[in-house]
Protein backbone atom coordinates (compact mmCIF):
# COMPACT_ATOMS: atom_id res chain seq x y z
CA MET A 1 102.09 98.49 132.91
CA ASN A 2 104.22 100.28 130.41
CA LEU A 3 105.15 100.46 126.94
CA TYR A 4 106.95 102.60 124.60
CA ILE A 5 105.85 102.01 121.21
CA ILE A 6 107.78 101.73 118.30
CA VAL A 7 106.13 101.16 114.44
CA GLU A 8 107.92 101.33 110.98
CA GLY A 9 105.35 103.78 109.65
CA ILE A 10 105.42 106.98 109.30
CA HIS A 11 101.02 107.15 108.78
CA THR A 12 99.36 103.76 109.29
CA GLU A 13 100.78 102.58 112.08
CA VAL A 14 100.57 105.62 113.92
CA GLN A 15 97.17 106.25 113.41
CA ILE A 16 95.77 102.45 113.61
CA TYR A 17 97.30 101.63 117.08
CA PRO A 18 96.33 104.02 119.36
CA VAL A 19 92.63 102.81 118.36
CA TRP A 20 93.05 99.48 118.53
CA ILE A 21 94.51 99.94 121.44
CA SER A 22 92.10 101.96 122.62
CA TYR A 23 89.23 98.87 122.05
CA VAL A 24 91.92 95.47 123.32
CA ALA A 25 93.17 97.31 126.14
CA PRO A 26 91.06 100.33 127.18
CA ASN A 27 92.73 100.71 130.35
CA LEU A 28 96.17 102.25 128.73
CA ASN A 29 96.83 105.68 128.18
CA ARG A 30 99.11 107.13 125.19
CA ILE A 31 100.94 110.24 126.90
CA ASP A 32 103.18 112.65 124.21
CA ASP A 33 106.10 112.69 126.60
CA ALA A 34 107.82 109.61 127.19
CA ARG A 35 109.62 110.53 129.91
CA ASN A 36 105.79 111.25 131.42
CA VAL A 37 105.54 107.93 132.33
CA ASN A 38 103.10 106.77 135.09
CA SER A 39 100.57 104.02 135.72
CA ASN A 40 99.52 102.80 132.64
CA ASN A 41 101.04 104.73 129.71
CA TYR A 42 102.12 104.28 126.70
CA TYR A 43 104.00 106.01 124.35
CA LEU A 44 104.42 105.88 119.93
CA MET A 45 105.76 106.80 117.87
CA SER A 46 107.26 105.96 114.04
CA GLY A 47 110.72 104.10 113.06
CA ASN A 48 110.20 105.83 109.74
CA GLY A 49 110.47 102.78 107.87
CA ILE A 50 113.26 100.47 107.32
CA PRO A 51 116.02 100.48 107.66
CA SER A 52 115.81 103.72 110.22
CA ILE A 53 113.61 101.74 112.17
CA PHE A 54 117.23 99.96 113.63
CA ASN A 55 118.47 103.22 114.46
CA HIS A 56 115.33 104.39 116.56
CA ILE A 57 115.46 100.92 118.75
CA VAL A 58 119.34 100.64 119.94
CA ASN A 59 117.91 104.85 120.80
CA ALA A 60 114.30 104.28 121.85
CA ILE A 61 116.65 101.03 124.54
CA GLU A 62 118.77 104.67 125.66
CA ASP A 63 115.80 105.73 126.62
CA VAL A 64 114.22 103.45 128.21
CA ASN A 65 116.85 102.57 130.70
CA ALA A 66 117.48 106.61 131.29
CA ILE A 67 113.98 106.58 132.35
CA ASN A 68 113.78 103.50 134.07
CA SER A 69 116.92 104.43 136.04
CA GLU A 70 115.56 108.47 136.52
CA LYS A 71 111.91 106.58 137.54
CA GLU A 72 113.91 103.97 139.97
CA GLN A 73 115.64 106.86 142.24
CA GLU A 74 112.42 108.76 142.72
CA GLY A 75 110.57 105.65 143.76
CA ASN A 76 108.16 105.04 140.35
CA HIS A 77 107.82 102.72 137.95
CA GLY A 78 108.96 102.89 134.88
CA TYR A 79 108.46 101.26 131.30
CA ASP A 80 107.51 96.99 131.16
CA TYR A 81 108.14 96.96 127.97
CA LEU A 82 109.13 98.16 125.04
CA VAL A 83 107.58 97.24 122.21
CA VAL A 84 108.60 97.36 117.90
CA GLY A 85 105.89 96.90 115.29
CA ILE A 86 108.19 95.82 112.69
CA ASP A 87 107.31 94.73 109.05
CA VAL A 88 108.65 91.06 108.22
CA GLU A 89 108.43 91.30 104.16
CA GLU A 90 111.05 89.02 102.60
CA GLU A 91 113.23 88.61 105.68
CA SER A 92 112.15 86.40 109.05
CA ARG A 93 111.85 86.82 111.54
CA GLU A 94 114.86 85.67 112.15
CA GLU A 95 116.16 87.85 110.58
CA ILE A 96 114.58 90.72 111.82
CA LEU A 97 115.51 89.35 115.46
CA GLN A 98 119.55 88.94 114.30
CA GLU A 99 119.34 92.33 112.75
CA ILE A 100 118.60 93.69 116.30
CA ASP A 101 120.90 91.33 118.02
CA ASP A 102 123.23 93.07 115.71
CA ARG A 103 122.50 97.37 115.85
CA LEU A 104 122.77 96.42 119.60
CA GLY A 105 126.14 94.77 119.76
CA LYS A 106 128.13 96.97 117.84
CA ALA A 107 125.70 100.08 120.19
CA ASN A 108 127.11 97.63 122.91
CA VAL A 109 123.61 98.58 124.00
CA LYS A 110 121.38 96.33 126.16
CA LEU A 111 118.05 97.07 127.70
CA ASN A 112 117.85 96.99 131.09
CA ASN A 113 114.48 96.33 133.84
CA ALA A 114 112.39 95.46 130.67
CA GLU A 115 111.38 93.37 128.01
CA LEU A 116 112.17 93.94 124.53
CA ILE A 117 108.96 92.66 122.42
CA VAL A 118 108.93 92.44 118.62
CA LEU A 119 105.31 92.08 116.97
CA GLU A 120 106.16 91.42 113.69
CA GLN A 121 103.21 92.22 110.55
CA LYS A 122 103.62 89.50 108.04
CA VAL A 123 104.28 90.87 105.72
CA CYS A 124 102.76 94.44 106.20
CA ILE A 125 99.46 95.80 108.66
CA GLU A 126 97.88 95.86 104.67
CA THR A 127 98.63 92.03 105.25
CA TRP A 128 96.06 91.88 108.44
CA LEU A 129 94.18 93.94 106.76
CA LEU A 130 92.90 91.79 103.99
CA GLY A 131 91.61 89.40 106.43
CA ASN A 132 88.00 91.02 107.23
CA ILE A 133 85.94 88.55 105.22
CA LYS A 134 82.86 91.27 105.09
CA VAL A 135 84.90 93.65 103.22
CA PHE A 136 85.49 91.15 101.07
CA LYS A 137 83.58 90.25 97.67
CA LYS A 138 84.34 86.97 96.18
CA ASN A 139 82.62 88.05 93.79
CA PRO A 140 83.76 91.32 92.50
CA GLN A 141 83.20 93.13 89.28
CA ASN A 142 86.77 94.77 88.70
CA GLN A 143 88.46 92.46 86.10
CA GLU A 144 92.09 92.94 87.39
CA LEU A 145 89.93 92.05 91.16
CA ALA A 146 88.57 89.79 89.48
CA LYS A 147 91.36 87.63 88.47
CA LEU A 148 93.15 88.68 91.92
CA VAL A 149 91.01 86.39 93.69
CA GLY A 150 90.58 83.99 90.81
CA THR A 151 94.08 83.31 91.22
CA TYR A 152 94.91 84.44 95.18
CA ASN A 153 91.60 84.34 97.13
CA VAL A 154 92.10 86.29 100.80
CA GLY A 155 88.75 84.66 102.17
CA GLU A 156 89.47 81.85 102.06
CA ASN A 157 93.00 81.41 102.03
CA ASP A 158 95.27 83.17 104.71
CA PRO A 159 96.61 86.88 103.83
CA GLU A 160 100.00 86.04 105.44
CA ASP A 161 100.24 83.27 102.70
CA MET A 162 100.11 85.27 99.78
CA ASP A 163 103.79 86.23 97.99
CA ASN A 164 103.67 89.63 95.01
CA LEU A 165 101.30 88.44 92.09
CA GLN A 166 102.53 91.06 90.32
CA PRO A 167 105.98 91.68 90.26
CA ASP A 168 105.85 93.31 86.87
CA ARG A 169 104.65 95.94 88.40
CA TRP A 170 104.97 96.24 92.38
CA ASN A 171 109.18 95.66 93.73
CA THR A 172 107.70 94.32 96.70
CA LYS A 173 105.39 91.93 98.67
CA ALA A 174 103.71 94.61 100.97
CA GLN A 175 103.32 97.21 97.88
CA PHE A 176 101.48 94.04 96.17
CA HIS A 177 99.16 93.33 99.16
CA GLY A 178 99.01 97.49 99.48
CA HIS A 179 97.10 96.99 96.03
CA TYR A 180 95.30 94.52 96.94
CA LEU A 181 94.00 96.10 99.87
CA LYS A 182 92.86 99.07 97.63
CA LEU A 183 90.72 96.69 95.00
CA MET A 184 89.45 94.96 97.31
CA PHE A 185 88.32 98.46 99.42
CA ARG A 186 87.23 99.84 96.20
CA GLU A 187 84.44 97.23 94.95
CA ARG A 188 82.73 97.69 98.31
CA HIS A 189 82.85 102.08 97.39
CA MET A 190 85.55 102.08 100.43
CA LEU A 191 88.68 104.69 100.62
CA TYR A 192 92.01 102.65 102.29
CA ALA A 193 95.14 104.90 102.01
CA LYS A 194 98.19 105.05 104.88
CA ASN A 195 97.09 109.01 106.04
CA SER A 196 93.26 107.65 105.22
CA THR A 197 92.85 104.73 107.24
CA GLU A 198 89.26 105.60 109.29
CA GLU A 199 87.39 102.45 107.63
CA VAL A 200 89.99 100.26 109.46
CA CYS A 201 90.34 102.16 112.75
CA LYS A 202 86.83 100.38 113.22
CA GLU A 203 85.36 98.15 115.81
CA THR A 204 83.87 97.00 113.30
CA TYR A 205 86.28 95.98 110.79
CA PHE A 206 88.59 95.81 114.05
CA ASN A 207 86.67 92.77 115.61
CA GLN A 208 86.52 90.69 112.44
CA LEU A 209 90.14 90.36 111.80
CA VAL A 210 90.01 89.21 115.33
CA ASN A 211 88.02 86.85 114.76
CA ARG A 212 89.40 85.30 111.60
CA TYR A 213 91.95 85.06 113.37
CA ASN A 214 89.93 83.60 116.41
CA GLU A 215 87.89 81.54 113.92
CA THR A 216 90.63 80.10 111.01
CA GLU A 217 94.13 80.89 113.15
CA HIS A 218 94.83 82.89 109.59
CA ILE A 219 96.64 86.32 109.89
CA SER A 220 98.40 85.07 113.21
CA THR A 221 101.07 87.80 113.72
CA PHE A 222 97.96 89.93 114.55
CA GLY A 223 96.56 86.86 116.14
CA ASN A 224 99.84 87.71 118.04
CA TRP A 225 99.28 91.49 119.01
CA TRP A 226 96.12 91.06 119.84
CA ASP A 227 97.30 88.37 122.61
CA PHE A 228 100.13 90.40 124.04
CA PHE A 229 97.78 93.46 123.92
CA ARG A 230 94.43 91.99 125.09
CA ASN A 231 96.91 90.04 127.85
CA LEU A 232 98.12 93.18 129.92
């Protein structure tokens, strides 16, 4: 089983995905050159955010098609899946899929002999990270966090359903969710930043997200991610 993976983020997903994949699909080995695919490999690259990721998807399909054709001629196995990890902020999954279809249509590109899998992150990967009930503190000392918890308690309510509670300060839901997460970490004297993901890469943190999904069906797009990789 071989996967070609494109993630939206420049830093966060590039750091987190390989570690999480090692927990749920330890048989997969990362390769640095997409052309070196053999067996039980995955190649991972950043799509450099929105809207660049859509251009990268087109290029990746052309890349996968070329590699798979070459591997077939050699009698070897190529890629089975092209996986896209992308934020769904103000858009719906259907709108993201339509945008991908439109880009592929304009480029006259079609994925051959592999399956396109879109794993959305609603609202963003920080939204998933808000699902750790062990890190969440329902009675925080920080006044701003206490006010946010009083308005929307992510320990009890699904983080994916949380709106932007500070629209005068943050332009998007994703920015606000990231701020809420940083406050939550600071309350526990922990650090989170897009280029500092050590805490959320820990297996104990990952397992808490799995537990949250299994017990409540919250962070369901994380659950889709987990289900896909564990069933490979």
